[in-house]
Every structure is written in structure tokens, then in C-alpha cells.
Coordinates of N, CA, C and O in Angstrom, one line a residue:
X28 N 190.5 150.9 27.7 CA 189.7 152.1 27.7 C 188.5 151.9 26.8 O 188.5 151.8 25.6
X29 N 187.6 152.0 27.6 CA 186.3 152.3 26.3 C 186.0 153.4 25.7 O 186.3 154.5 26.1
X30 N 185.2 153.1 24.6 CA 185.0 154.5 23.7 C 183.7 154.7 24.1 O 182.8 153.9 24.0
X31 N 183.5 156.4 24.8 CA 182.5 156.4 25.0 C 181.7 157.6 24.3 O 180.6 157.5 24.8
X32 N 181.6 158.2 23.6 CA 182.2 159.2 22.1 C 181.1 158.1 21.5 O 181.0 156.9 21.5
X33 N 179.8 159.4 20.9 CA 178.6 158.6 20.5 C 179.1 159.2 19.6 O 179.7 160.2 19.5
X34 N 178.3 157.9 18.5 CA 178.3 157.9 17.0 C 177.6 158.7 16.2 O 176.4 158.7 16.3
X35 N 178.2 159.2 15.4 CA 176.8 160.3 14.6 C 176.0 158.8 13.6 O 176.2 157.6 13.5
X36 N 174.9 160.0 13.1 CA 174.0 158.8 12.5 C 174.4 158.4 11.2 O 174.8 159.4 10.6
X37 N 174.4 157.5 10.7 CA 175.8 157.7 9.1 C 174.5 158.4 7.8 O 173.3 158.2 7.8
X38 N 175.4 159.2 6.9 CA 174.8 159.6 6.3 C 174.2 158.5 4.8 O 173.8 157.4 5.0
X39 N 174.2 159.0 3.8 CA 173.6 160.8 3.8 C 172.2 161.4 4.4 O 171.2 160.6 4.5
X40 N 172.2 162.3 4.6 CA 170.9 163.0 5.1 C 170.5 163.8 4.7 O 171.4 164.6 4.6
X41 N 169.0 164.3 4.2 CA 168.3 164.9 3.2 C 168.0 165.8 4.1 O 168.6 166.1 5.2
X42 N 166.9 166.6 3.5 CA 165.7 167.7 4.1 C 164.6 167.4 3.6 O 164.6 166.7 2.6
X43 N 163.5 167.8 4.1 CA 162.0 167.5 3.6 C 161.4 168.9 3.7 O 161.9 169.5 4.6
X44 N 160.5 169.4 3.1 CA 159.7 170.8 3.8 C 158.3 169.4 4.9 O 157.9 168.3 4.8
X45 N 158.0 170.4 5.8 CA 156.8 169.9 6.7 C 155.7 170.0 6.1 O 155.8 170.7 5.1
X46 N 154.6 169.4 6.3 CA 153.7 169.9 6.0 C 152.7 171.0 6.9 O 151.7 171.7 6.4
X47 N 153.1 171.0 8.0 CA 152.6 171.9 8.6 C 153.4 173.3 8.7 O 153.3 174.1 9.7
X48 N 154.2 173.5 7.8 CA 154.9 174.4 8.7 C 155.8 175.2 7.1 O 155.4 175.1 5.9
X49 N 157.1 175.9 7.5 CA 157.7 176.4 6.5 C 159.2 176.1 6.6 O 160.1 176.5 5.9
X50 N 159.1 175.1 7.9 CA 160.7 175.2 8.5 C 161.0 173.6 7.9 O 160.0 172.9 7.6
X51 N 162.0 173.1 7.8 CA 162.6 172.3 7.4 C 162.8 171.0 8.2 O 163.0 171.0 9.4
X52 N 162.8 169.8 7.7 CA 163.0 168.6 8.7 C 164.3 167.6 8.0 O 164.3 167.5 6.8
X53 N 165.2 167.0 8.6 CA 166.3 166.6 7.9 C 166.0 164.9 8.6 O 165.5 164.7 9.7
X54 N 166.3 163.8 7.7 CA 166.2 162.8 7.9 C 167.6 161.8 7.5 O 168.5 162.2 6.7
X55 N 167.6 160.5 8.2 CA 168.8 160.1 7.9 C 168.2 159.4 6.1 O 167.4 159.9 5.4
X56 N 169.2 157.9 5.9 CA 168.5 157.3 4.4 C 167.3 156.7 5.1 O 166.2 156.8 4.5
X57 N 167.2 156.1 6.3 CA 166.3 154.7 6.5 C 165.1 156.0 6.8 O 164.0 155.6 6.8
X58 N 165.2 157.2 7.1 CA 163.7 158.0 6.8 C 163.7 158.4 8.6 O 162.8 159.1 9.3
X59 N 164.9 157.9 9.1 CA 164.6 158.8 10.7 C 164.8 160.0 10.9 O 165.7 160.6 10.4
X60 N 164.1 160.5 11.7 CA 164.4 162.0 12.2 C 166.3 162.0 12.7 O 167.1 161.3 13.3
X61 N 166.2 163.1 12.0 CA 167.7 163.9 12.6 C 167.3 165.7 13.9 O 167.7 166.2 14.9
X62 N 166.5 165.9 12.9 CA 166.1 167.3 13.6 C 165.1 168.0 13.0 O 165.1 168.2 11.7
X63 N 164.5 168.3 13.5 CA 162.7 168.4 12.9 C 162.6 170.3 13.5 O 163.1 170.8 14.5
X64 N 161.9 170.9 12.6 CA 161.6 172.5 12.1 C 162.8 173.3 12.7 O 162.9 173.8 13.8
X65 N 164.0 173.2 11.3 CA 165.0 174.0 11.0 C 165.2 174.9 10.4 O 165.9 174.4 9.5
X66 N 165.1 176.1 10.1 CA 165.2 176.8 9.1 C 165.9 176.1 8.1 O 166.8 175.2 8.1
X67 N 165.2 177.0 7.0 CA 166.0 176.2 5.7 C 167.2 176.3 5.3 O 167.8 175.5 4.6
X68 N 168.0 177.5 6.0 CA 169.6 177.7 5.6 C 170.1 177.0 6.4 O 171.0 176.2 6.0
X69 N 169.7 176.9 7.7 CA 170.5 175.3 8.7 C 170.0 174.6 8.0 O 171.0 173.9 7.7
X70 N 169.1 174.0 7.4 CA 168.9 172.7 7.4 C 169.9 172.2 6.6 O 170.5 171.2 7.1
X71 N 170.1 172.7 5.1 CA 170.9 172.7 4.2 C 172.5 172.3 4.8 O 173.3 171.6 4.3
X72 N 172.4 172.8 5.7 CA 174.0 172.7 6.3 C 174.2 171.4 7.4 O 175.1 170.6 7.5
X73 N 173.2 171.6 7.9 CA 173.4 170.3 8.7 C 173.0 169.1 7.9 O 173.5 168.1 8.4
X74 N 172.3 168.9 7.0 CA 172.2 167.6 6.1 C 173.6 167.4 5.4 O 174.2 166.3 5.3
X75 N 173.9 168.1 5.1 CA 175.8 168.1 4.5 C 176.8 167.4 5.5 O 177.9 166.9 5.2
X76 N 176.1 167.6 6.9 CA 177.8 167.3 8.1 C 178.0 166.2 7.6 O 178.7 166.5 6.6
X77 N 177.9 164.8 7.5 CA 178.0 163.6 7.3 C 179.6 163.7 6.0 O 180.7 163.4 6.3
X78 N 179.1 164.2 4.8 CA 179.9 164.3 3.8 C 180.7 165.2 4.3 O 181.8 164.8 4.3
X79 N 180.4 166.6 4.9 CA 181.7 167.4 5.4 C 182.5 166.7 6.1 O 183.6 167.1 6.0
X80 N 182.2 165.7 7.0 CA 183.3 165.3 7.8 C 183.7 163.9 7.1 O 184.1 162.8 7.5
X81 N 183.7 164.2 6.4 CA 184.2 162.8 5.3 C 184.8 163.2 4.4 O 185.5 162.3 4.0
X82 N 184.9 164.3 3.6 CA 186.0 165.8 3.6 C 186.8 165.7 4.5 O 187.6 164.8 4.2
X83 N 186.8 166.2 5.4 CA 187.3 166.4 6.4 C 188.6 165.8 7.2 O 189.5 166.3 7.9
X84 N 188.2 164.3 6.8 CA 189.0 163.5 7.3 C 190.3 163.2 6.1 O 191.5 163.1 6.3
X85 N 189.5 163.1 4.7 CA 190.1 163.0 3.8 C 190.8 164.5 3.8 O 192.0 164.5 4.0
X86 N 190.4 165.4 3.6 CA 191.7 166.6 4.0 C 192.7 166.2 4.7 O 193.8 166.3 4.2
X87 N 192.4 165.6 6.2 CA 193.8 165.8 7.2 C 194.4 164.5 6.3 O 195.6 164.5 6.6
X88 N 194.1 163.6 5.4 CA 195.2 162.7 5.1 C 196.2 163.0 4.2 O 197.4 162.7 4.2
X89 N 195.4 163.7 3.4 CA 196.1 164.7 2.3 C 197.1 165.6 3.3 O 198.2 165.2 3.0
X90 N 197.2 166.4 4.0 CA 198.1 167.4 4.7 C 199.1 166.3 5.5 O 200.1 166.7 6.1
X91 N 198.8 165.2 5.5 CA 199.7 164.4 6.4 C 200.6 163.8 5.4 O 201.8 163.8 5.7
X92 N 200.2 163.3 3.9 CA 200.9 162.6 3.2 C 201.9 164.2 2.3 O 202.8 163.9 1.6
X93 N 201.6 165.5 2.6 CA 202.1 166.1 1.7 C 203.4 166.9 2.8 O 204.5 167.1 2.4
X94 N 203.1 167.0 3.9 CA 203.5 167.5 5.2 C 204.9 167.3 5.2 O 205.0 166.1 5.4
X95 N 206.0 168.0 5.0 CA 207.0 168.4 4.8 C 207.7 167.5 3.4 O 208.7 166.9 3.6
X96 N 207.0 167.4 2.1 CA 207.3 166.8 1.2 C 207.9 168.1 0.5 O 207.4 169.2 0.9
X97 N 208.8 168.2 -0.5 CA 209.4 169.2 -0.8 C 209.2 170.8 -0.5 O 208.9 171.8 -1.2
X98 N 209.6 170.5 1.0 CA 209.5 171.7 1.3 C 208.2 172.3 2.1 O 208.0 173.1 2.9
X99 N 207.7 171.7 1.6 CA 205.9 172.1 1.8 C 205.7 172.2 3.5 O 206.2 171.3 4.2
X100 N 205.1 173.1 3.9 CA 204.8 172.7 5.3 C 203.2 173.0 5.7 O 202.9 174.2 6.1
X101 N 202.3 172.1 5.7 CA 201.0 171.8 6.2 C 200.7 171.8 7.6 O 199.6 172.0 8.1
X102 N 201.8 171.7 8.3 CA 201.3 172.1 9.5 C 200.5 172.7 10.2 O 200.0 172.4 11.3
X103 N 200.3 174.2 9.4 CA 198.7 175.0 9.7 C 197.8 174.2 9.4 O 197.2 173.6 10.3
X104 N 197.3 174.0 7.9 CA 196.5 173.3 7.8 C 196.0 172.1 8.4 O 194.8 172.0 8.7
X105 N 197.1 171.1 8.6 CA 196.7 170.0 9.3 C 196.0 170.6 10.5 O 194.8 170.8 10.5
X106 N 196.8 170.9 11.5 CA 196.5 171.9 13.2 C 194.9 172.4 12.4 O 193.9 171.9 12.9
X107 N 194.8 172.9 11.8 CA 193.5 173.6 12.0 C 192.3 172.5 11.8 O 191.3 172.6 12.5
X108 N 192.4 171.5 10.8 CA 191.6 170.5 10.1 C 191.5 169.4 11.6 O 190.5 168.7 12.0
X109 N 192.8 169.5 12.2 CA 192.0 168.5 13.1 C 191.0 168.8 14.5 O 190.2 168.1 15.1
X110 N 191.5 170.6 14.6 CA 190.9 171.0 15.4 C 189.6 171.1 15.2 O 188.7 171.2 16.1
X111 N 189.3 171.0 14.0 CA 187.4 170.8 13.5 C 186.7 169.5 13.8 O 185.6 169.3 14.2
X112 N 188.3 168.3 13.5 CA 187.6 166.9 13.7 C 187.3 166.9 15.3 O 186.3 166.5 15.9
X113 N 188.6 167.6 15.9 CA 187.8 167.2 17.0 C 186.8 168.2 17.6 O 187.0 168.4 18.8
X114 N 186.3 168.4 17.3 CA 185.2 169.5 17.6 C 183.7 168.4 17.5 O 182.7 168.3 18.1
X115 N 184.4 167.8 16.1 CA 183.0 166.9 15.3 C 182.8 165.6 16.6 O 181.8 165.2 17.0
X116 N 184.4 165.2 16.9 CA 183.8 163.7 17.0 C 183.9 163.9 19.1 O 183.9 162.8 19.8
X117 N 183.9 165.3 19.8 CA 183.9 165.2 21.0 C 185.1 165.5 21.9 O 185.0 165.5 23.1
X118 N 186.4 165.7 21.2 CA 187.6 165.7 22.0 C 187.6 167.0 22.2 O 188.8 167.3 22.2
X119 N 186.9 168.2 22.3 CA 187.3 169.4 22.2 C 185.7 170.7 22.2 O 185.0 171.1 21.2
X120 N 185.7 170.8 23.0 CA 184.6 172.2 22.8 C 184.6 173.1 22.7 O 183.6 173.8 22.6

């Protein structure tokens, strides 16, 4: 089976102000465009996904390694954390 599940751009990714403008432009490190006149409160948020889903993943390991360890039951947690991953990486709209 191939993977056909495109890759995000690897982080981290900044913001810039434009010079023409007021709205926001987010770039990867190597200086490429990610998404050009954002408002500034998206912008902020989508320069973060890279590290949020790198959280993210590191969460679901954590809920898997603690997941019925004395008692404990992560099962919400997990269920919910992966329903985000897969939101992120395409398995799920």
C-alpha cells in the first residue's frame, strides 16, 4: 500500500508582518511561504501546528504508557488525542 497522505512542511515556522499590508505572513526555517496575509491571531496559531503536533503525538504516548497502569484509565484521553492526530495527518474530516 502506498502512502499517499502529504507531508506537512517540517517546522518550526515563524510570522513576519508584510510590508504592504497589516496581515501577517508565516514562513517555514528555509524562508518559504506557508500562507501569506493572515490575520495576526491565526497567524500565531498556525505557526505553532508543527510543535502542536509534536505535543500531540508525545501526549498520545504518554496516555498509552500510563493506560490502565494502576488503575488509571486514559482511554478518554487517548480517544480524543488521536482523533486530533488524525484530523492533522488526513485519516478523518
Amino acid at each position: 500500500m502506498s502512502d499517499t497522505k502529504e507531508k506537512h512542511t517540517p517546522g518550526p515556522w515563524h510570522t513576519y508582518l508584510s510590508h504592504k499590508d497589516i496581515n501577517r505572513h508565516i514562513a517555514c526555517k528555509d524562508g518559504n511561504s506557508i500562507a501569506k496575509e493572515v490575520h495576526h491571531a491565526n497567524a500565531r496559531l498556525i505557526a505553532a501546528a508543527p510543535e502542536m503536533y509534536e505535543m500531540c503525538k508525545l501526549f498520545e504516548e504518554c496516555m498509552e504508557t500510563i493506560d490502565g497502569k494502576d488503575g488509571y484509565d486514559a482511554s478518554y484521553e487517548l480517544a480524543k488525542v488521536r482523533e486530533v492526530l488524525a484530523k492533522i495527518e488526513g485519516g478523518e474530516e
